[in-house]
Amino acid sequence: MSITVLVVDDQAMVREGFAALLAAQHDIEVVGQAENGAQAVAMAAACRPNVVLMDVRMPVMDGLEAARQILAHSHASDSDEDSTHVLMLTTFDADDYIYDALRLGASGFLLKDALAEDLVAAVRIVASGDGLLAPSVTKRLIEQFAVSGTRPVLSRDRLDSLTDRELEVMRLVGRGFSNQEIATHLFIAQQTVKTHVSKILTKLGLRDRVQAVVLAYETGLVEPGS
């Protein structure tokens, strides 16, 4: 089954270039293109893509508000298997948007000047339900905002429903460890790690690993630079 993708960018050449690149992949189908956030919201509701590749800065409605609306609708109406995931496109001068995008449920972000193979890989990762924690700049951005003091710090009580082992796993997720790395670190099976991560997301009402990373920093479970 193909991964369906909606490409959203106000620059026609960029939008069409990304669409052509993705459509050339055997397992990806581009189901639409939109030039602003308002069009993206309408098209996402109509075609329910697996992934929305979303620019941040656009006229009419920016990518952040469009992502919020798309994710709210998807979360309310779709099963986990059919839900729409949003992958934000950005440049370094739009970093201030990224933290908010991750908090509201975006599955990650990719720089606009990323290599073609990175874009394709990112779409596949996000479509599979995993958060895009690579490139590592995602983690640096979260650390930057966490240490700046400009974001509210949440009470550790939010994590009270987790067992000691789940807290340990979440701490490693927050540090950017993969399931395999967590399994090696804790001397447990990778499938056991996947089970722990799934329970953590369910208990805390989180969409994916990226939101778990954000929450780990906001509650102080992980300290910047750890």
CSV table of C-alpha atoms in Angstrom, one decimal:
chain,number,residue,atom,x,y,z
A,1,MET,CA,0.0,0.0,0.0
A,2,SER,CA,1.4,3.4,-1.0
A,3,ILE,CA,2.1,6.2,1.4
A,4,THR,CA,-0.2,9.1,0.5
A,5,VAL,CA,1.2,12.6,0.8
A,6,LEU,CA,-0.1,16.1,0.6
A,7,VAL,CA,2.6,18.7,-0.3
A,8,VAL,CA,2.0,22.3,1.1
A,9,ASP,CA,4.2,25.2,0.1
A,10,ASP,CA,3.4,28.7,-1.2
A,11,GLN,CA,6.4,28.6,-3.6
A,12,ALA,CA,5.3,26.7,-6.7
A,13,MET,CA,8.8,25.6,-7.7
A,14,VAL,CA,9.6,24.2,-4.3
A,15,ARG,CA,6.1,22.5,-4.0
A,16,GLU,CA,6.3,21.0,-7.4
A,17,GLY,CA,9.8,19.8,-7.0
A,18,PHE,CA,9.1,18.1,-3.7
A,19,ALA,CA,5.9,16.5,-5.2
A,20,ALA,CA,7.8,15.2,-8.3
A,21,LEU,CA,10.6,13.8,-6.1
A,22,LEU,CA,8.1,12.0,-3.9
A,23,ALA,CA,5.9,10.8,-6.7
A,24,ALA,CA,8.9,9.1,-8.3
A,25,GLN,CA,9.1,6.7,-5.3
A,26,HIS,CA,7.5,3.3,-5.8
A,27,ASP,CA,5.8,3.4,-2.4
A,28,ILE,CA,4.7,7.0,-2.3
A,29,GLU,CA,1.7,8.7,-3.9
A,30,VAL,CA,1.2,12.4,-4.0
A,31,VAL,CA,-2.5,13.0,-3.6
A,32,GLY,CA,-2.5,16.8,-3.7
A,33,GLN,CA,-0.7,20.1,-3.6
A,34,ALA,CA,-1.7,23.2,-1.7
A,35,GLU,CA,-0.2,26.7,-1.8
A,36,ASN,CA,-1.4,27.9,1.7
A,37,GLY,CA,-2.6,26.6,5.0
A,38,ALA,CA,-6.3,27.1,4.3
A,39,GLN,CA,-6.1,25.0,1.1
A,40,ALA,CA,-4.1,22.4,3.1
A,41,VAL,CA,-6.8,22.0,5.7
A,42,ALA,CA,-9.6,21.5,3.1
A,43,MET,CA,-7.6,19.1,1.0
A,44,ALA,CA,-6.4,17.1,4.1
A,45,ALA,CA,-10.1,16.7,5.1
A,46,ALA,CA,-11.0,15.5,1.6
A,47,CYS,CA,-8.2,13.1,0.8
A,48,ARG,CA,-7.0,12.2,4.3
A,49,PRO,CA,-3.3,11.7,3.4
A,50,ASN,CA,-0.9,9.7,5.6
A,51,VAL,CA,1.5,12.5,5.6
A,52,VAL,CA,1.2,16.3,5.1
A,53,LEU,CA,4.5,17.9,4.1
A,54,MET,CA,3.9,21.4,5.5
A,55,ASP,CA,5.7,24.7,5.0
A,56,VAL,CA,5.8,26.9,8.1
A,57,ARG,CA,5.4,30.4,6.6
A,58,MET,CA,2.6,30.9,4.1
A,59,PRO,CA,-0.1,33.5,3.2
A,60,VAL,CA,-3.8,33.2,4.2
A,61,MET,CA,-3.0,30.6,6.9
A,62,ASP,CA,0.4,29.7,8.2
A,63,GLY,CA,1.6,26.1,8.5
A,64,LEU,CA,1.4,26.1,12.3
A,65,GLU,CA,-2.3,26.9,12.4
A,66,ALA,CA,-3.0,24.5,9.4
A,67,ALA,CA,-1.2,21.7,11.2
A,68,ARG,CA,-3.2,22.4,14.4
A,69,GLN,CA,-6.5,22.1,12.5
A,70,ILE,CA,-5.4,19.0,10.5
A,71,LEU,CA,-4.1,17.2,13.5
A,72,ALA,CA,-7.1,18.0,15.7
A,73,HIS,CA,-9.5,16.7,13.0
A,74,SER,CA,-7.3,13.6,12.4
A,75,HIS,CA,-7.0,12.8,16.1
A,76,ALA,CA,-10.8,13.1,16.5
A,77,SER,CA,-11.9,11.1,13.5
A,78,ASP,CA,-9.2,8.5,12.6
A,79,SER,CA,-7.8,5.4,14.1
A,80,ASP,CA,-4.1,5.3,14.8
A,81,GLU,CA,-3.5,3.4,11.6
A,82,ASP,CA,-5.4,5.9,9.4
A,83,SER,CA,-4.3,9.1,11.1
A,84,THR,CA,-2.6,12.0,9.3
A,85,HIS,CA,0.9,12.9,10.3
A,86,VAL,CA,2.4,16.3,9.7
A,87,LEU,CA,6.0,16.9,8.8
A,88,MET,CA,7.0,20.5,9.0
A,89,LEU,CA,9.3,22.1,6.4
A,90,THR,CA,11.4,25.0,7.7
A,91,THR,CA,14.6,27.1,7.5
A,92,PHE,CA,16.8,28.0,10.5
A,93,ASP,CA,15.2,31.5,10.6
A,94,ALA,CA,11.9,29.9,11.5
A,95,ASP,CA,13.1,27.9,14.5
A,96,ASP,CA,10.8,29.7,16.9
A,97,TYR,CA,7.8,28.0,15.2
A,98,ILE,CA,9.2,24.5,15.6
A,99,TYR,CA,8.8,24.0,19.3
A,100,ASP,CA,5.1,25.0,19.1
A,101,ALA,CA,4.6,22.6,16.1
A,102,LEU,CA,6.0,19.7,18.0
A,103,ARG,CA,3.9,20.4,21.1
A,104,LEU,CA,0.7,20.5,19.1
A,105,GLY,CA,1.4,17.1,17.5
A,106,ALA,CA,3.6,17.5,14.4
A,107,SER,CA,5.7,14.5,14.0
A,108,GLY,CA,8.9,16.4,13.3
A,109,PHE,CA,10.5,18.8,10.9
A,110,LEU,CA,12.9,18.9,8.0
A,111,LEU,CA,15.1,21.7,6.7
A,112,LYS,CA,14.1,22.8,3.2
A,113,ASP,CA,17.7,22.3,2.0
A,114,ALA,CA,17.8,18.7,3.1
A,115,LEU,CA,19.1,16.1,0.7
A,116,ALA,CA,16.5,14.4,-1.5
A,117,GLU,CA,17.1,11.0,0.2
A,118,ASP,CA,16.5,12.6,3.6
A,119,LEU,CA,13.2,14.0,2.5
A,120,VAL,CA,12.0,10.6,1.2
A,121,ALA,CA,13.3,8.9,4.3
A,122,ALA,CA,11.5,11.4,6.5
A,123,VAL,CA,8.2,10.9,4.9
A,124,ARG,CA,8.5,7.1,5.3
A,125,ILE,CA,9.5,7.5,9.0
A,126,VAL,CA,6.6,9.8,9.8
A,127,ALA,CA,4.1,7.6,7.9
A,128,SER,CA,5.1,4.6,10.0
A,129,GLY,CA,4.0,6.5,13.1
A,130,ASP,CA,7.5,7.3,14.4
A,131,GLY,CA,8.5,10.9,15.2
A,132,LEU,CA,11.3,12.3,13.2
A,133,LEU,CA,14.1,12.8,15.8
A,134,ALA,CA,16.7,13.1,13.1
A,135,PRO,CA,18.5,15.2,12.1
A,136,SER,CA,19.7,15.8,15.6
A,137,VAL,CA,19.0,19.5,15.3
A,138,THR,CA,15.4,18.7,16.5
A,139,LYS,CA,16.8,17.7,19.9
A,140,ARG,CA,19.0,20.8,20.0
A,141,LEU,CA,16.0,23.0,19.3
A,142,ILE,CA,14.0,21.5,22.1
A,143,GLU,CA,17.0,21.9,24.4
A,144,GLN,CA,17.4,25.6,23.3
A,145,PHE,CA,13.8,26.5,24.2
A,146,ALA,CA,13.8,24.4,27.4
A,147,VAL,CA,16.9,26.2,28.7
A,148,SER,CA,15.8,29.6,27.6
A,149,GLY,CA,13.1,29.8,30.2
A,150,THR,CA,10.6,31.2,27.8
A,151,ARG,CA,8.5,28.1,27.9
A,152,PRO,CA,6.4,27.0,30.9
A,153,VAL,CA,7.8,24.1,32.9
A,154,LEU,CA,5.2,21.5,33.7
A,155,SER,CA,4.9,19.7,37.1
A,156,ARG,CA,6.5,16.3,37.3
A,157,ASP,CA,3.1,15.1,38.6
A,158,ARG,CA,2.1,14.7,35.0
A,159,LEU,CA,4.3,11.6,35.0
A,160,ASP,CA,2.9,10.0,38.1
A,161,SER,CA,1.0,7.3,36.1
A,162,LEU,CA,4.3,5.9,34.8
A,163,THR,CA,6.1,3.0,36.4
A,164,ASP,CA,9.7,3.3,37.4
A,165,ARG,CA,10.7,1.3,34.3
A,166,GLU,CA,8.5,3.5,32.0
A,167,LEU,CA,10.1,6.6,33.5
A,168,GLU,CA,13.5,5.2,32.7
A,169,VAL,CA,12.5,4.4,29.1
A,170,MET,CA,10.9,7.9,28.7
A,171,ARG,CA,14.1,9.5,30.0
A,172,LEU,CA,16.1,7.7,27.3
A,173,VAL,CA,13.5,8.6,24.6
A,174,GLY,CA,13.9,12.2,25.7
A,175,ARG,CA,17.7,11.9,25.2
A,176,GLY,CA,17.1,10.8,21.6
A,177,PHE,CA,17.7,7.1,22.0
A,178,SER,CA,16.2,4.7,19.4
A,179,ASN,CA,14.4,1.6,20.5
A,180,GLN,CA,17.4,-0.5,19.8
A,181,GLU,CA,19.7,1.8,21.8
A,182,ILE,CA,17.3,1.8,24.7
A,183,ALA,CA,17.1,-2.0,24.6
A,184,THR,CA,20.9,-2.2,24.6
A,185,HIS,CA,21.2,0.3,27.4
A,186,LEU,CA,18.7,-1.4,29.6
A,187,PHE,CA,19.5,-5.0,28.6
A,188,ILE,CA,16.0,-5.8,27.5
A,189,ALA,CA,14.4,-6.9,24.3
A,190,GLN,CA,13.6,-4.4,21.6
A,191,GLN,CA,10.0,-5.5,21.5
A,192,THR,CA,9.8,-4.9,25.3
A,193,VAL,CA,11.0,-1.3,24.6
A,194,LYS,CA,8.3,-0.9,22.0
A,195,THR,CA,5.7,-2.1,24.5
A,196,HIS,CA,6.9,0.4,27.1
A,197,VAL,CA,6.9,3.3,24.7
A,198,SER,CA,3.4,2.4,23.5
A,199,LYS,CA,2.2,2.4,27.1
A,200,ILE,CA,3.9,5.7,27.9
A,201,LEU,CA,2.2,7.4,24.9
A,202,THR,CA,-1.2,6.0,25.9
A,203,LYS,CA,-0.9,6.9,29.6
A,204,LEU,CA,0.2,10.4,28.9
A,205,GLY,CA,-2.1,11.1,25.9
A,206,LEU,CA,0.8,11.7,23.6
A,207,ARG,CA,0.7,11.3,19.8
A,208,ASP,CA,4.3,10.0,19.2
A,209,ARG,CA,7.9,10.0,20.4
A,210,VAL,CA,8.5,13.6,19.5
A,211,GLN,CA,5.8,14.8,21.9
A,212,ALA,CA,7.3,12.5,24.6
A,213,VAL,CA,10.7,14.2,24.1
A,214,VAL,CA,9.1,17.6,24.5
A,215,LEU,CA,7.3,16.5,27.6
A,216,ALA,CA,10.4,15.0,29.1
A,217,TYR,CA,12.1,18.4,28.9
A,218,GLU,CA,9.1,20.4,30.1
A,219,THR,CA,8.7,18.3,33.2
A,220,GLY,CA,12.4,18.3,33.9
A,221,LEU,CA,12.8,14.5,33.5
A,222,VAL,CA,15.6,15.3,31.0
A,223,GLU,CA,17.9,18.3,31.5
A,224,PRO,CA,19.2,20.3,28.6
A,225,GLY,CA,22.6,18.9,27.6
A,226,SER,CA,22.2,15.6,29.3
